[in-house]
PDB file of C-alpha atoms in Angstrom:
ATOM      1  CA  MET A  17      -9.183 -67.741  63.143  1.00  0.00           C
ATOM      2  CA  LYS A  18     -11.103 -67.641  59.916  1.00  0.00           C
ATOM      3  CA  THR A  19     -12.506 -64.442  58.524  1.00  0.00           C
ATOM      4  CA  LYS A  20     -15.885 -64.410  56.977  1.00  0.00           C
ATOM      5  CA  HIS A  21     -15.963 -63.507  53.324  1.00  0.00           C
ATOM      6  CA  LYS A  22     -18.886 -61.562  52.057  1.00  0.00           C
ATOM      7  CA  LYS A  23     -20.669 -63.030  49.135  1.00  0.00           C
ATOM      8  CA  ARG A  24     -19.994 -60.920  46.048  1.00  0.00           C
ATOM      9  CA  THR A  25     -23.025 -59.613  44.286  1.00  0.00           C
ATOM     10  CA  GLN A  26     -23.290 -58.438  40.727  1.00  0.00           C
ATOM     11  CA  GLY A  27     -23.331 -54.790  41.785  1.00  0.00           C
ATOM     12  CA  SER A  28     -20.134 -55.012  43.774  1.00  0.00           C
ATOM     13  CA  THR A  29     -18.154 -56.612  40.946  1.00  0.00           C
ATOM     14  CA  ARG A  30     -18.933 -53.949  38.373  1.00  0.00           C
ATOM     15  CA  THR A  31     -16.494 -51.196  37.686  1.00  0.00           C
ATOM     16  CA  LYS A  32     -17.632 -47.685  38.381  1.00  0.00           C
ATOM     17  CA  ASN A  33     -16.966 -46.198  34.938  1.00  0.00           C
ATOM     18  CA  LYS A  34     -17.721 -49.170  32.756  1.00  0.00           C
ATOM     19  CA  GLY A  35     -18.305 -48.114  29.186  1.00  0.00           C
ATOM     20  CA  VAL A  36     -17.442 -44.466  29.783  1.00  0.00           C
ATOM     21  CA  VAL A  37     -14.769 -43.123  27.475  1.00  0.00           C
ATOM     22  CA  SER A  38     -12.244 -41.073  29.362  1.00  0.00           C
ATOM     23  CA  GLN A  39     -11.219 -37.791  27.779  1.00  0.00           C
ATOM     24  CA  LYS A  40      -8.544 -35.299  28.603  1.00  0.00           C
ATOM     25  CA  LEU A  41      -9.833 -32.644  30.946  1.00  0.00           C
ATOM     26  CA  PHE A  42      -7.350 -30.048  29.741  1.00  0.00           C
ATOM     27  CA  GLU A  43      -4.788 -29.418  27.040  1.00  0.00           C
ATOM     28  CA  THR A  44      -1.525 -27.583  27.410  1.00  0.00           C
ATOM     29  CA  ASP A  45      -1.245 -23.922  26.516  1.00  0.00           C
ATOM     30  CA  SER A  46       1.264 -24.674  23.781  1.00  0.00           C
ATOM     31  CA  THR A  47      -1.130 -27.130  22.118  1.00  0.00           C
ATOM     32  CA  TYR A  48      -3.956 -24.612  22.255  1.00  0.00           C
ATOM     33  CA  PHE A  49      -1.718 -21.859  20.836  1.00  0.00           C
ATOM     34  CA  LEU A  50      -0.523 -24.127  18.012  1.00  0.00           C
ATOM     35  CA  LYS A  51      -4.130 -24.923  17.106  1.00  0.00           C
ATOM     36  CA  LEU A  52      -4.981 -21.211  17.166  1.00  0.00           C
ATOM     37  CA  ILE A  53      -2.110 -20.333  14.814  1.00  0.00           C
ATOM     38  CA  ALA A  54      -2.987 -23.195  12.451  1.00  0.00           C
ATOM     39  CA  ILE A  55      -6.663 -22.184  12.328  1.00  0.00           C
ATOM     40  CA  CYS A  56      -5.797 -18.519  11.686  1.00  0.00           C
ATOM     41  CA  ILE A  57      -3.426 -19.412   8.851  1.00  0.00           C
ATOM     42  CA  LEU A  58      -5.971 -21.802   7.361  1.00  0.00           C
ATOM     43  CA  ALA A  59      -8.749 -19.195   7.502  1.00  0.00           C
ATOM     44  CA  THR A  60      -6.695 -16.673   5.513  1.00  0.00           C
ATOM     45  CA  LEU A  61      -6.486 -18.917   2.442  1.00  0.00           C
ATOM     46  CA  TRP A  62      -8.745 -17.552  -0.276  1.00  0.00           C
ATOM     47  CA  LEU A  63      -8.854 -18.415  -3.958  1.00  0.00           C
ATOM     48  CA  LYS A  64      -9.311 -15.011  -5.623  1.00  0.00           C
ATOM     49  CA  PHE A  65     -10.058 -14.406  -9.302  1.00  0.00           C
ATOM     50  CA  THR A  66      -8.675 -11.552 -11.428  1.00  0.00           C
ATOM     51  CA  THR A  67     -11.975 -11.353 -13.296  1.00  0.00           C
ATOM     52  CA  PRO A  68     -15.131 -12.195 -11.344  1.00  0.00           C
ATOM     53  CA  ILE A  69     -16.913 -15.416 -12.258  1.00  0.00           C
ATOM     54  CA  GLN A  70     -20.668 -15.276 -12.709  1.00  0.00           C
ATOM     55  CA  ILE A  71     -22.557 -18.188 -11.156  1.00  0.00           C
ATOM     56  CA  PHE A  72     -26.372 -18.215 -11.138  1.00  0.00           C
ATOM     57  CA  GLY A  73     -26.453 -14.491 -11.818  1.00  0.00           C
ATOM     58  CA  THR A  74     -24.129 -13.498  -8.974  1.00  0.00           C
ATOM     59  CA  HIS A  75     -20.535 -12.369  -9.358  1.00  0.00           C
ATOM     60  CA  LEU A  76     -18.012 -14.413  -7.435  1.00  0.00           C
ATOM     61  CA  ASN A  77     -14.706 -12.652  -6.695  1.00  0.00           C
ATOM     62  CA  ALA A  78     -13.207 -15.238  -4.350  1.00  0.00           C
ATOM     63  CA  VAL A  79     -13.792 -18.637  -2.764  1.00  0.00           C
ATOM     64  CA  PRO A  80     -12.892 -19.259   0.906  1.00  0.00           C
ATOM     65  CA  VAL A  81     -10.995 -22.518   0.371  1.00  0.00           C
ATOM     66  CA  GLY A  82      -9.198 -22.367   3.725  1.00  0.00           C
ATOM     67  CA  LEU A  83     -12.384 -21.545   5.601  1.00  0.00           C
ATOM     68  CA  MET A  84     -14.217 -24.554   4.171  1.00  0.00           C
ATOM     69  CA  THR A  85     -11.233 -26.827   4.810  1.00  0.00           C
ATOM     70  CA  GLY A  86     -10.901 -25.457   8.340  1.00  0.00           C
ATOM     71  CA  LEU A  87     -14.537 -26.219   9.127  1.00  0.00           C
ATOM     72  CA  LEU A  88     -14.013 -29.838   8.094  1.00  0.00           C
ATOM     73  CA  VAL A  89     -10.743 -30.132  10.037  1.00  0.00           C
ATOM     74  CA  VAL A  90     -12.258 -28.713  13.233  1.00  0.00           C
ATOM     75  CA  ARG A  91     -15.266 -30.991  12.937  1.00  0.00           C
ATOM     76  CA  ALA A  92     -13.047 -34.038  12.460  1.00  0.00           C
ATOM     77  CA  PHE A  93     -10.387 -33.446  15.112  1.00  0.00           C
ATOM     78  CA  GLU A  94     -11.990 -31.459  17.945  1.00  0.00           C
ATOM     79  CA  HIS A  95     -14.052 -33.662  20.243  1.00  0.00           C
ATOM     80  CA  SER A  96     -15.474 -31.145  22.700  1.00  0.00           C
ATOM     81  CA  GLN A  97     -18.489 -29.190  21.439  1.00  0.00           C
ATOM     82  CA  ASP A  98     -17.515 -26.063  23.375  1.00  0.00           C
ATOM     83  CA  ASP A  99     -14.057 -26.068  21.811  1.00  0.00           C
ATOM     84  CA  ARG A 100     -15.569 -26.566  18.346  1.00  0.00           C
ATOM     85  CA  LYS A 101     -17.739 -23.483  18.831  1.00  0.00           C
ATOM     86  CA  ILE A 102     -14.670 -21.409  19.700  1.00  0.00           C
ATOM     87  CA  TRP A 103     -12.733 -22.655  16.668  1.00  0.00           C
ATOM     88  CA  TYR A 104     -15.710 -22.043  14.351  1.00  0.00           C
ATOM     89  CA  ALA A 105     -15.972 -18.465  15.625  1.00  0.00           C
ATOM     90  CA  VAL A 106     -12.239 -17.883  15.119  1.00  0.00           C
ATOM     91  CA  LEU A 107     -12.417 -19.350  11.606  1.00  0.00           C
ATOM     92  CA  ILE A 108     -15.336 -17.165  10.547  1.00  0.00           C
ATOM     93  CA  ILE A 109     -13.960 -13.934  12.034  1.00  0.00           C
ATOM     94  CA  VAL A 110     -10.475 -14.402  10.554  1.00  0.00           C
ATOM     95  CA  GLY A 111     -11.993 -15.530   7.247  1.00  0.00           C
ATOM     96  CA  ILE A 112     -14.150 -12.410   6.943  1.00  0.00           C
ATOM     97  CA  ILE A 113     -11.287 -10.094   7.899  1.00  0.00           C
ATOM     98  CA  SER A 114      -8.874 -11.782   5.485  1.00  0.00           C
ATOM     99  CA  TYR A 115     -11.289 -11.259   2.580  1.00  0.00           C
ATOM    100  CA  PHE A 116     -10.586  -7.526   2.666  1.00  0.00           C
ATOM    101  CA  VAL A 117      -6.779  -7.760   2.852  1.00  0.00           C
ATOM    102  CA  PRO A 118      -4.643  -8.583  -0.192  1.00  0.00           C
ATOM    103  CA  ALA A 119      -3.909 -12.176   0.823  1.00  0.00           C
ATOM    104  CA  GLY A 120      -4.699 -15.406  -0.953  1.00  0.00           C
ATOM    105  CA  LEU A 121      -4.055 -17.142  -4.243  1.00  0.00           C
ATOM    106  CA  VAL A 122      -4.994 -15.078  -7.299  1.00  0.00           C
ATOM    107  CA  ILE A 123      -6.017 -16.859 -10.493  1.00  0.00           C
TER     108      ILE A 123
END
């Protein structure tokens, strides 16, 4: 007994997720914690001057080198926009707090 084969149409031969890039739906807690520690350490790096530098009439006591580097690193390596917003917030908060503590490289 022969079975009838249905004629294949273009719609039935396509894959469901053609062209869609799959991404990880979650990351492990240890990966997230490692990223958090790295971002916090990076945000605390300031280049502080013993005598303030005057640029365009304003006195500059320190430059947030780690904060600027951290912004570039987060933008390059974090793919999810929601995660980037969290890391940016952590960077800015830790960067502002670390300005007032005696941490950083003093020139």
